[in-house]
Every structure is written in structure tokens, then in C-alpha cells.
């Protein structure tokens, strides 16, 4: 007699999706590990990245370590104050962005803002979402308010807008606006990539120092009324909107490259 399954098809998910969702690993990295034979299901090694598992019953291990299913996915919007470090823990005992947030879930920041940079930072326990937001193909736009050491010259502005060479690679085109015609030290820059210290390095290339750096927008999100150090959960609508943005941006890129 064929034994009836007592759980529905819907409860089966692909092993690579399960691992990516419940760890900080990207789907591509997970596939690599599966193919290398580092993943077991109920102690049996599998190398099929699309193998379907039942997270309620199967024991999935990576390098022998059990992967537990995270219960609740949380997405948090923080107004990062200056003098906080964008990590989960700091060996020097400095305040981390995670220290500022009271939640049971093991959250981590998506990308990073420097110690002296303030503004909009998203934290989550959803590894797949985080990887999507940070993946360069999706080109999520980020807006920074910058105070420079001297007025931004028109020719430098034009170079930066078109893209400049940093460490041998050209930056993507970006948008730059002045806050007012009378003070060209205060500008707003929107970039769609996130290399380490990118905004600072872009201006430093032309001899400007950065006196203040604040991220005011990330994709469709802005800080609203959150003061430095304050945070709130994102709504489901906001999370879906961010996710859909990656789909739209990806489609646009596909069209552009044709
Ligand atoms: N660019 C920088 O240089 N620093 C940040 O913190 C963010 C973007």
C-alpha cells in the first residue's frame, strides 16, 4: 500500500532555498556548497541543489551543523546615529547597530554605514532578502546627504555624474543635486552601488573632505520621523515594495543590455 503523506506539497521546499533563507549565505554560495557535498539531509549527503525537503521533518546540516528554520522574519528600519558600528558584535566593545534594537530575532545589518555615517539602515534575519538587496545586479538606489569641506565645482560634479575610476573600476552614473545655489558644499548624491566607503572615496578623489554623511533614502524608503537611534519594523507592504524593486530593476537592466 502506498503510504499517504500527512503534509501537503506546499510544505516541501527546495533545499537551496531553505538554506539561503535560514542562514546568511547567498543562493549561489549554497549551491556551491551542495555541489561540494557539504550538505546532508537526515545524514545522507545530497548534491542536487533543487532537492525538495520538508523543513518540519528533515534535518538539514551544512558541514555537520544543523540548520534551524527561523520562525519569524523581521525587517527593521533604523536611523543609525554616528559613532555606532555596523556589525553584530564588536571586539572593542563599541556600540553596534544591533545593540540599539530590542528584538528576540538574530538580526544583522544589510550592507554597512561607516562609524561616522548616520542615517537609514535596514536590519533583518532574512538572509535571502539581504543578499537580494545587496546584489549589484539589482542596483538599489541610495541617497546620501553630504557636507563637503569646500563648494563642489561644476566640472567635478559632471565627472562624478558620468562615473570616475576608483581602484581601477568605473563607478556607475549617479545623480547629484545641490541643496541650494548659495551653498555648494551641501549636496545630495544618489548612487546605485555600494562599494566600501564609496561616497567618501568619490569626493576624496577630487580633494574634498567629507564633514558629514547621512543616508536619507534606500530604494523607496526614507526615515520619516525616526530620530537618530530610533527604529521601527517595516510593514509587509514596504518589504514587498523593496522586493518588487529588485525585480523591476533587474528587468530594466536586462532590457538595457540587449
Ligand atoms: N559611502 C561612504 O563613504 N560611507 C558610508 O558610510 C556609506 C557610503
PDB file of C-alpha atoms and ligand atoms in Angstrom:
ATOM      1  CA  UNK A   1       0.000   0.000   0.000  1.00  0.00           C
ATOM      2  CA  UNK A   2       1.271   3.465  -0.833  1.00  0.00           C
ATOM      3  CA  UNK A   3       1.704   5.465   2.321  1.00  0.00           C
ATOM      4  CA  UNK A   4      -0.149   8.791   2.281  1.00  0.00           C
ATOM      5  CA  UNK A   5       1.902  11.828   3.140  1.00  0.00           C
ATOM      6  CA  UNK A   6       0.459  13.737   6.060  1.00  0.00           C
ATOM      7  CA  UNK A   7       1.790  17.102   4.918  1.00  0.00           C
ATOM      8  CA  UNK A   8       0.949  18.991   1.777  1.00  0.00           C
ATOM      9  CA  UNK A   9       3.163  19.520  -1.264  1.00  0.00           C
ATOM     10  CA  UNK A  10       3.386  23.173  -0.287  1.00  0.00           C
ATOM     11  CA  UNK A  11       5.389  22.251   2.764  1.00  0.00           C
ATOM     12  CA  UNK A  12       8.202  20.944   0.590  1.00  0.00           C
ATOM     13  CA  UNK A  13      10.796  23.480  -0.414  1.00  0.00           C
ATOM     14  CA  UNK A  14      13.994  23.331  -2.384  1.00  0.00           C
ATOM     15  CA  UNK A  15      16.997  22.624  -0.211  1.00  0.00           C
ATOM     16  CA  UNK A  16      18.965  25.586  -1.590  1.00  0.00           C
ATOM     17  CA  UNK A  17      16.104  27.968  -0.806  1.00  0.00           C
ATOM     18  CA  UNK A  18      15.752  26.536   2.705  1.00  0.00           C
ATOM     19  CA  UNK A  19      19.451  27.037   3.487  1.00  0.00           C
ATOM     20  CA  UNK A  20      19.662  30.509   1.930  1.00  0.00           C
ATOM     21  CA  UNK A  21      16.556  31.638   3.829  1.00  0.00           C
ATOM     22  CA  UNK A  22      17.800  30.393   7.179  1.00  0.00           C
ATOM     23  CA  UNK A  23      21.441  31.434   7.001  1.00  0.00           C
ATOM     24  CA  UNK A  24      23.344  34.468   5.775  1.00  0.00           C
ATOM     25  CA  UNK A  25      24.501  32.624   2.668  1.00  0.00           C
ATOM     26  CA  UNK A  26      23.501  33.610  -0.851  1.00  0.00           C
ATOM     27  CA  UNK A  27      21.661  31.069  -3.010  1.00  0.00           C
ATOM     28  CA  UNK A  28      24.736  30.849  -5.270  1.00  0.00           C
ATOM     29  CA  UNK A  29      27.054  30.060  -2.329  1.00  0.00           C
ATOM     30  CA  UNK A  30      24.568  27.464  -1.055  1.00  0.00           C
ATOM     31  CA  UNK A  31      24.504  25.772  -4.477  1.00  0.00           C
ATOM     32  CA  UNK A  32      28.296  25.693  -4.445  1.00  0.00           C
ATOM     33  CA  UNK A  33      28.350  24.022  -1.004  1.00  0.00           C
ATOM     34  CA  UNK A  34      25.695  21.498  -2.019  1.00  0.00           C
ATOM     35  CA  UNK A  35      27.673  20.549  -5.124  1.00  0.00           C
ATOM     36  CA  UNK A  36      30.794  20.182  -2.974  1.00  0.00           C
ATOM     37  CA  UNK A  37      28.964  17.543  -0.911  1.00  0.00           C
ATOM     38  CA  UNK A  38      28.918  19.601   2.280  1.00  0.00           C
ATOM     39  CA  UNK A  39      25.159  19.317   2.836  1.00  0.00           C
ATOM     40  CA  UNK A  40      23.274  16.363   4.304  1.00  0.00           C
ATOM     41  CA  UNK A  41      19.593  15.578   4.652  1.00  0.00           C
ATOM     42  CA  UNK A  42      18.961  13.219   7.555  1.00  0.00           C
ATOM     43  CA  UNK A  43      22.683  12.359   7.470  1.00  0.00           C
ATOM     44  CA  UNK A  44      22.696  11.479   3.771  1.00  0.00           C
ATOM     45  CA  UNK A  45      24.813  13.674   1.516  1.00  0.00           C
ATOM     46  CA  UNK A  46      22.954  15.215  -1.407  1.00  0.00           C
ATOM     47  CA  UNK A  47      24.396  17.081  -4.389  1.00  0.00           C
ATOM     48  CA  UNK A  48      21.112  18.018  -6.084  1.00  0.00           C
ATOM     49  CA  UNK A  49      20.611  21.749  -5.451  1.00  0.00           C
ATOM     50  CA  UNK A  50      16.889  21.546  -6.232  1.00  0.00           C
ATOM     51  CA  UNK A  51      16.131  18.574  -3.988  1.00  0.00           C
ATOM     52  CA  UNK A  52      12.862  19.115  -2.129  1.00  0.00           C
ATOM     53  CA  UNK A  53      12.765  18.783   1.630  1.00  0.00           C
ATOM     54  CA  UNK A  54      10.181  19.094   4.353  1.00  0.00           C
ATOM     55  CA  UNK A  55      11.540  21.654   6.828  1.00  0.00           C
ATOM     56  CA  UNK A  56       9.223  20.312   9.545  1.00  0.00           C
ATOM     57  CA  UNK A  57      10.644  16.804   9.376  1.00  0.00           C
ATOM     58  CA  UNK A  58      14.012  16.741   7.669  1.00  0.00           C
ATOM     59  CA  UNK A  59      17.276  17.523   9.435  1.00  0.00           C
ATOM     60  CA  UNK A  60      19.483  19.602   7.175  1.00  0.00           C
ATOM     61  CA  UNK A  61      23.138  20.032   8.036  1.00  0.00           C
ATOM     62  CA  UNK A  62      25.886  22.102   6.465  1.00  0.00           C
ATOM     63  CA  UNK A  63      29.381  20.878   7.371  1.00  0.00           C
ATOM     64  CA  UNK A  64      27.705  18.841  10.087  1.00  0.00           C
ATOM     65  CA  UNK A  65      25.947  21.835  11.654  1.00  0.00           C
ATOM     66  CA  UNK A  66      22.165  21.688  11.932  1.00  0.00           C
ATOM     67  CA  UNK A  67      20.306  24.482  10.143  1.00  0.00           C
ATOM     68  CA  UNK A  68      17.263  25.546  12.081  1.00  0.00           C
ATOM     69  CA  UNK A  69      14.268  27.163  10.477  1.00  0.00           C
ATOM     70  CA  UNK A  70      13.963  30.775  11.560  1.00  0.00           C
ATOM     71  CA  UNK A  71      10.477  31.357  12.794  1.00  0.00           C
ATOM     72  CA  UNK A  72       9.568  34.949  12.163  1.00  0.00           C
ATOM     73  CA  UNK A  73      11.193  37.081   9.509  1.00  0.00           C
ATOM     74  CA  UNK A  74      11.750  40.620  10.686  1.00  0.00           C
ATOM     75  CA  UNK A  75      12.752  43.723   8.754  1.00  0.00           C
ATOM     76  CA  UNK A  76      13.818  46.770  10.703  1.00  0.00           C
ATOM     77  CA  UNK A  77      14.428  50.354   9.699  1.00  0.00           C
ATOM     78  CA  UNK A  78      16.960  52.138  11.906  1.00  0.00           C
ATOM     79  CA  UNK A  79      18.123  55.730  11.919  1.00  0.00           C
ATOM     80  CA  UNK A  80      21.746  54.921  12.670  1.00  0.00           C
ATOM     81  CA  UNK A  81      23.406  57.532  14.857  1.00  0.00           C
ATOM     82  CA  UNK A  82      27.040  58.473  14.290  1.00  0.00           C
ATOM     83  CA  UNK A  83      29.597  56.628  16.448  1.00  0.00           C
ATOM     84  CA  UNK A  84      27.951  53.250  16.125  1.00  0.00           C
ATOM     85  CA  UNK A  85      29.441  50.340  14.299  1.00  0.00           C
ATOM     86  CA  UNK A  86      27.570  48.439  11.592  1.00  0.00           C
ATOM     87  CA  UNK A  87      28.209  44.902  12.845  1.00  0.00           C
ATOM     88  CA  UNK A  88      26.513  42.390  15.100  1.00  0.00           C
ATOM     89  CA  UNK A  89      29.288  42.492  17.727  1.00  0.00           C
ATOM     90  CA  UNK A  90      32.472  44.462  18.250  1.00  0.00           C
ATOM     91  CA  UNK A  91      35.569  43.142  19.972  1.00  0.00           C
ATOM     92  CA  UNK A  92      36.468  46.678  21.080  1.00  0.00           C
ATOM     93  CA  UNK A  93      33.159  46.998  22.913  1.00  0.00           C
ATOM     94  CA  UNK A  94      31.808  49.858  20.791  1.00  0.00           C
ATOM     95  CA  UNK A  95      28.052  50.200  20.428  1.00  0.00           C
ATOM     96  CA  UNK A  96      26.816  48.240  17.424  1.00  0.00           C
ATOM     97  CA  UNK A  97      23.684  48.937  15.427  1.00  0.00           C
ATOM     98  CA  UNK A  98      22.238  45.658  16.744  1.00  0.00           C
ATOM     99  CA  UNK A  99      22.720  46.873  20.356  1.00  0.00           C
ATOM    100  CA  UNK A 100      20.224  49.653  19.596  1.00  0.00           C
ATOM    101  CA  UNK A 101      17.402  47.275  18.686  1.00  0.00           C
ATOM    102  CA  UNK A 102      15.336  45.274  21.129  1.00  0.00           C
ATOM    103  CA  UNK A 103      14.119  42.187  19.318  1.00  0.00           C
ATOM    104  CA  UNK A 104      14.369  38.465  20.028  1.00  0.00           C
ATOM    105  CA  UNK A 105      15.408  37.562  16.485  1.00  0.00           C
ATOM    106  CA  UNK A 106      19.062  37.312  15.480  1.00  0.00           C
ATOM    107  CA  UNK A 107      19.256  40.253  13.142  1.00  0.00           C
ATOM    108  CA  UNK A 108      22.121  41.632  11.096  1.00  0.00           C
ATOM    109  CA  UNK A 109      22.567  44.798   9.027  1.00  0.00           C
ATOM    110  CA  UNK A 110      22.097  44.859   5.246  1.00  0.00           C
ATOM    111  CA  UNK A 111      25.282  46.411   3.934  1.00  0.00           C
ATOM    112  CA  UNK A 112      27.159  48.893   6.039  1.00  0.00           C
ATOM    113  CA  UNK A 113      27.410  52.510   7.009  1.00  0.00           C
ATOM    114  CA  UNK A 114      30.708  53.840   8.372  1.00  0.00           C
ATOM    115  CA  UNK A 115      31.194  54.577  12.084  1.00  0.00           C
ATOM    116  CA  UNK A 116      30.764  58.323  11.496  1.00  0.00           C
ATOM    117  CA  UNK A 117      27.930  57.999   8.938  1.00  0.00           C
ATOM    118  CA  UNK A 118      24.343  58.381  10.130  1.00  0.00           C
ATOM    119  CA  UNK A 119      21.001  57.506   8.595  1.00  0.00           C
ATOM    120  CA  UNK A 120      18.909  54.819   7.076  1.00  0.00           C
ATOM    121  CA  UNK A 121      19.945  51.246   7.705  1.00  0.00           C
ATOM    122  CA  UNK A 122      17.879  48.087   7.290  1.00  0.00           C
ATOM    123  CA  UNK A 123      18.417  45.077   9.513  1.00  0.00           C
ATOM    124  CA  UNK A 124      16.860  41.652   9.136  1.00  0.00           C
ATOM    125  CA  UNK A 125      17.161  37.948   9.912  1.00  0.00           C
ATOM    126  CA  UNK A 126      16.230  37.060   6.312  1.00  0.00           C
ATOM    127  CA  UNK A 127      19.474  36.139   4.562  1.00  0.00           C
ATOM    128  CA  UNK A 128      17.923  35.742   1.149  1.00  0.00           C
ATOM    129  CA  UNK A 129      16.289  39.175   1.284  1.00  0.00           C
ATOM    130  CA  UNK A 130      19.575  40.738   2.444  1.00  0.00           C
ATOM    131  CA  UNK A 131      21.527  39.158  -0.389  1.00  0.00           C
ATOM    132  CA  UNK A 132      18.962  40.384  -2.873  1.00  0.00           C
ATOM    133  CA  UNK A 133      19.165  43.946  -1.589  1.00  0.00           C
ATOM    134  CA  UNK A 134      22.954  43.958  -1.759  1.00  0.00           C
ATOM    135  CA  UNK A 135      23.379  42.146  -5.056  1.00  0.00           C
ATOM    136  CA  UNK A 136      24.942  44.524  -7.606  1.00  0.00           C
ATOM    137  CA  UNK A 137      22.643  43.459 -10.467  1.00  0.00           C
ATOM    138  CA  UNK A 138      19.590  44.888  -8.681  1.00  0.00           C
ATOM    139  CA  UNK A 139      21.101  48.366  -8.356  1.00  0.00           C
ATOM    140  CA  UNK A 140      19.061  49.592  -5.394  1.00  0.00           C
ATOM    141  CA  UNK A 141      19.342  53.376  -5.246  1.00  0.00           C
ATOM    142  CA  UNK A 142      20.697  55.025  -2.108  1.00  0.00           C
ATOM    143  CA  UNK A 143      20.634  58.755  -1.435  1.00  0.00           C
ATOM    144  CA  UNK A 144      23.198  60.439   0.800  1.00  0.00           C
ATOM    145  CA  UNK A 145      23.260  63.982   2.132  1.00  0.00           C
ATOM    146  CA  UNK A 146      26.834  65.195   2.181  1.00  0.00           C
ATOM    147  CA  UNK A 147      28.572  68.202   3.675  1.00  0.00           C
ATOM    148  CA  UNK A 148      31.841  68.856   1.876  1.00  0.00           C
ATOM    149  CA  UNK A 149      34.900  70.784   3.047  1.00  0.00           C
ATOM    150  CA  UNK A 150      34.588  73.190   0.081  1.00  0.00           C
ATOM    151  CA  UNK A 151      31.999  74.050  -2.616  1.00  0.00           C
ATOM    152  CA  UNK A 152      31.633  71.343  -5.251  1.00  0.00           C
ATOM    153  CA  UNK A 153      32.964  72.555  -8.570  1.00  0.00           C
ATOM    154  CA  UNK A 154      30.739  72.091 -11.615  1.00  0.00           C
ATOM    155  CA  UNK A 155      33.426  70.160 -13.532  1.00  0.00           C
ATOM    156  CA  UNK A 156      33.918  67.705 -10.631  1.00  0.00           C
ATOM    157  CA  UNK A 157      30.155  67.305 -10.346  1.00  0.00           C
ATOM    158  CA  UNK A 158      29.980  66.400 -14.033  1.00  0.00           C
ATOM    159  CA  UNK A 159      32.828  63.872 -13.767  1.00  0.00           C
ATOM    160  CA  UNK A 160      31.167  62.212 -10.778  1.00  0.00           C
ATOM    161  CA  UNK A 161      27.766  62.075 -12.502  1.00  0.00           C
ATOM    162  CA  UNK A 162      29.220  60.298 -15.516  1.00  0.00           C
ATOM    163  CA  UNK A 163      31.391  57.920 -13.485  1.00  0.00           C
ATOM    164  CA  UNK A 164      35.002  58.037 -12.350  1.00  0.00           C
ATOM    165  CA  UNK A 165      37.720  55.432 -11.936  1.00  0.00           C
ATOM    166  CA  UNK A 166      38.133  54.179  -8.363  1.00  0.00           C
ATOM    167  CA  UNK A 167      40.624  51.378  -7.747  1.00  0.00           C
ATOM    168  CA  UNK A 168      40.699  50.600 -11.462  1.00  0.00           C
ATOM    169  CA  UNK A 169      36.889  50.350 -11.860  1.00  0.00           C
ATOM    170  CA  UNK A 170      34.467  52.920 -13.193  1.00  0.00           C
ATOM    171  CA  UNK A 171      31.667  53.979 -10.879  1.00  0.00           C
ATOM    172  CA  UNK A 172      28.139  53.807 -12.292  1.00  0.00           C
ATOM    173  CA  UNK A 173      26.436  57.050 -13.342  1.00  0.00           C
ATOM    174  CA  UNK A 174      24.884  58.823 -10.368  1.00  0.00           C
ATOM    175  CA  UNK A 175      22.688  61.853  -9.581  1.00  0.00           C
ATOM    176  CA  UNK A 176      23.969  64.917  -7.740  1.00  0.00           C
ATOM    177  CA  UNK A 177      21.902  67.894  -6.589  1.00  0.00           C
ATOM    178  CA  UNK A 178      22.780  70.960  -4.560  1.00  0.00           C
ATOM    179  CA  UNK A 179      20.529  71.769  -1.619  1.00  0.00           C
ATOM    180  CA  UNK A 180      20.709  75.418  -2.646  1.00  0.00           C
ATOM    181  CA  UNK A 181      22.515  77.556  -5.218  1.00  0.00           C
ATOM    182  CA  UNK A 182      24.101  79.588  -2.423  1.00  0.00           C
ATOM    183  CA  UNK A 183      25.904  76.765  -0.605  1.00  0.00           C
ATOM    184  CA  UNK A 184      27.550  74.256  -2.919  1.00  0.00           C
ATOM    185  CA  UNK A 185      29.166  72.419  -0.007  1.00  0.00           C
ATOM    186  CA  UNK A 186      25.853  70.747   0.791  1.00  0.00           C
ATOM    187  CA  UNK A 187      24.805  68.198  -1.766  1.00  0.00           C
ATOM    188  CA  UNK A 188      22.614  65.153  -2.246  1.00  0.00           C
ATOM    189  CA  UNK A 189      24.053  62.206  -4.158  1.00  0.00           C
ATOM    190  CA  UNK A 190      22.154  59.118  -5.339  1.00  0.00           C
ATOM    191  CA  UNK A 191      24.197  56.057  -6.229  1.00  0.00           C
ATOM    192  CA  UNK A 192      23.088  52.596  -7.246  1.00  0.00           C
ATOM    193  CA  UNK A 193      26.048  50.596  -5.998  1.00  0.00           C
ATOM    194  CA  UNK A 194      27.599  50.166  -2.582  1.00  0.00           C
ATOM    195  CA  UNK A 195      31.324  49.675  -2.619  1.00  0.00           C
ATOM    196  CA  UNK A 196      33.244  50.217   0.601  1.00  0.00           C
ATOM    197  CA  UNK A 197      33.403  53.961   1.554  1.00  0.00           C
ATOM    198  CA  UNK A 198      32.159  54.709  -1.933  1.00  0.00           C
ATOM    199  CA  UNK A 199      30.771  58.223  -1.419  1.00  0.00           C
ATOM    200  CA  UNK A 200      33.805  59.374   0.562  1.00  0.00           C
ATOM    201  CA  UNK A 201      36.222  57.955  -1.987  1.00  0.00           C
ATOM    202  CA  UNK A 202      34.349  59.604  -4.864  1.00  0.00           C
ATOM    203  CA  UNK A 203      34.775  63.080  -3.364  1.00  0.00           C
ATOM    204  CA  UNK A 204      38.232  62.425  -1.928  1.00  0.00           C
ATOM    205  CA  UNK A 205      39.391  61.696  -5.468  1.00  0.00           C
ATOM    206  CA  UNK A 206      38.991  65.433  -6.213  1.00  0.00           C
ATOM    207  CA  UNK A 207      40.409  66.657  -2.893  1.00  0.00           C
ATOM    208  CA  UNK A 208      37.162  67.199  -0.954  1.00  0.00           C
ATOM    209  CA  UNK A 209      36.885  66.134   2.671  1.00  0.00           C
ATOM    210  CA  UNK A 210      33.557  64.855   3.987  1.00  0.00           C
ATOM    211  CA  UNK A 211      32.401  66.727   7.073  1.00  0.00           C
ATOM    212  CA  UNK A 212      29.057  64.947   7.315  1.00  0.00           C
ATOM    213  CA  UNK A 213      27.481  61.925   5.640  1.00  0.00           C
ATOM    214  CA  UNK A 214      23.885  60.870   6.170  1.00  0.00           C
ATOM    215  CA  UNK A 215      21.884  58.295   4.230  1.00  0.00           C
ATOM    216  CA  UNK A 216      18.375  59.642   3.736  1.00  0.00           C
ATOM    217  CA  UNK A 217      16.907  57.094   1.276  1.00  0.00           C
ATOM    218  CA  UNK A 218      17.235  53.436   0.434  1.00  0.00           C
ATOM    219  CA  UNK A 219      15.157  52.310  -2.550  1.00  0.00           C
ATOM    220  CA  UNK A 220      11.655  53.583  -1.852  1.00  0.00           C
ATOM    221  CA  UNK A 221      12.256  54.010   1.885  1.00  0.00           C
ATOM    222  CA  UNK A 222      13.041  57.175   3.793  1.00  0.00           C
ATOM    223  CA  UNK A 223      13.424  57.810   7.519  1.00  0.00           C
ATOM    224  CA  UNK A 224      10.242  59.807   8.086  1.00  0.00           C
ATOM    225  CA  UNK A 225      10.033  60.874  11.721  1.00  0.00           C
ATOM    226  CA  UNK A 226      12.654  58.489  13.137  1.00  0.00           C
ATOM    227  CA  UNK A 227      15.254  60.337  15.210  1.00  0.00           C
ATOM    228  CA  UNK A 228      18.853  59.094  15.447  1.00  0.00           C
ATOM    229  CA  UNK A 229      18.883  55.815  17.396  1.00  0.00           C
ATOM    230  CA  UNK A 230      15.165  55.144  16.805  1.00  0.00           C
ATOM    231  CA  UNK A 231      13.873  52.197  14.818  1.00  0.00           C
ATOM    232  CA  UNK A 232      10.676  50.528  13.653  1.00  0.00           C
ATOM    233  CA  UNK A 233       9.601  47.349  11.892  1.00  0.00           C
ATOM    234  CA  UNK A 234       8.983  47.651   8.170  1.00  0.00           C
ATOM    235  CA  UNK A 235       5.441  46.858   7.099  1.00  0.00           C
ATOM    236  CA  UNK A 236       4.758  43.907   4.828  1.00  0.00           C
ATOM    237  CA  UNK A 237       3.881  46.385   2.090  1.00  0.00           C
ATOM    238  CA  UNK A 238       7.258  48.105   2.413  1.00  0.00           C
ATOM    239  CA  UNK A 239       9.117  44.777   2.274  1.00  0.00           C
ATOM    240  CA  UNK A 240       7.165  43.670  -0.785  1.00  0.00           C
ATOM    241  CA  UNK A 241       7.818  47.011  -2.445  1.00  0.00           C
ATOM    242  CA  UNK A 242      11.577  46.656  -1.867  1.00  0.00           C
ATOM    243  CA  UNK A 243      11.484  43.128  -3.249  1.00  0.00           C
ATOM    244  CA  UNK A 244       9.499  44.183  -6.293  1.00  0.00           C
ATOM    245  CA  UNK A 245      12.026  46.949  -6.879  1.00  0.00           C
ATOM    246  CA  UNK A 246      14.712  44.337  -7.396  1.00  0.00           C
ATOM    247  CA  UNK A 247      12.519  42.622  -9.968  1.00  0.00           C
ATOM    248  CA  UNK A 248      11.806  45.863 -11.845  1.00  0.00           C
ATOM    249  CA  UNK A 249      15.433  46.984 -11.722  1.00  0.00           C
ATOM    250  CA  UNK A 250      16.545  43.595 -12.960  1.00  0.00           C
ATOM    251  CA  UNK A 251      14.127  43.739 -15.884  1.00  0.00           C
ATOM    252  CA  UNK A 252      15.295  47.245 -16.768  1.00  0.00           C
ATOM    253  CA  UNK A 253      18.911  46.067 -16.753  1.00  0.00           C
ATOM    254  CA  UNK A 254      18.018  43.128 -18.953  1.00  0.00           C
ATOM    255  CA  UNK A 255      16.397  45.467 -21.469  1.00  0.00           C
ATOM    256  CA  UNK A 256      19.315  47.906 -21.364  1.00  0.00           C
ATOM    257  CA  UNK A 257      21.896  45.233 -22.067  1.00  0.00           C
ATOM    258  CA  UNK A 258      20.065  43.866 -25.127  1.00  0.00           C
TER     259      UNK A 258
HETATM  260  N1  LIG B   1      29.725  55.778   1.430  1.00  0.00           N
HETATM  261  C1  LIG B   1      30.683  56.040   2.351  1.00  0.00           C
HETATM  262  O1  LIG B   1      31.757  56.532   2.018  1.00  0.00           O
HETATM  263  N2  LIG B   1      30.411  55.774   3.646  1.00  0.00           N
HETATM  264  C2  LIG B   1      29.232  55.269   4.062  1.00  0.00           C
HETATM  265  O2  LIG B   1      29.049  55.067   5.255  1.00  0.00           O
HETATM  266  C3  LIG B   1      28.249  54.993   3.088  1.00  0.00           C
HETATM  267  C4  LIG B   1      28.515  55.262   1.785  1.00  0.00           C
END
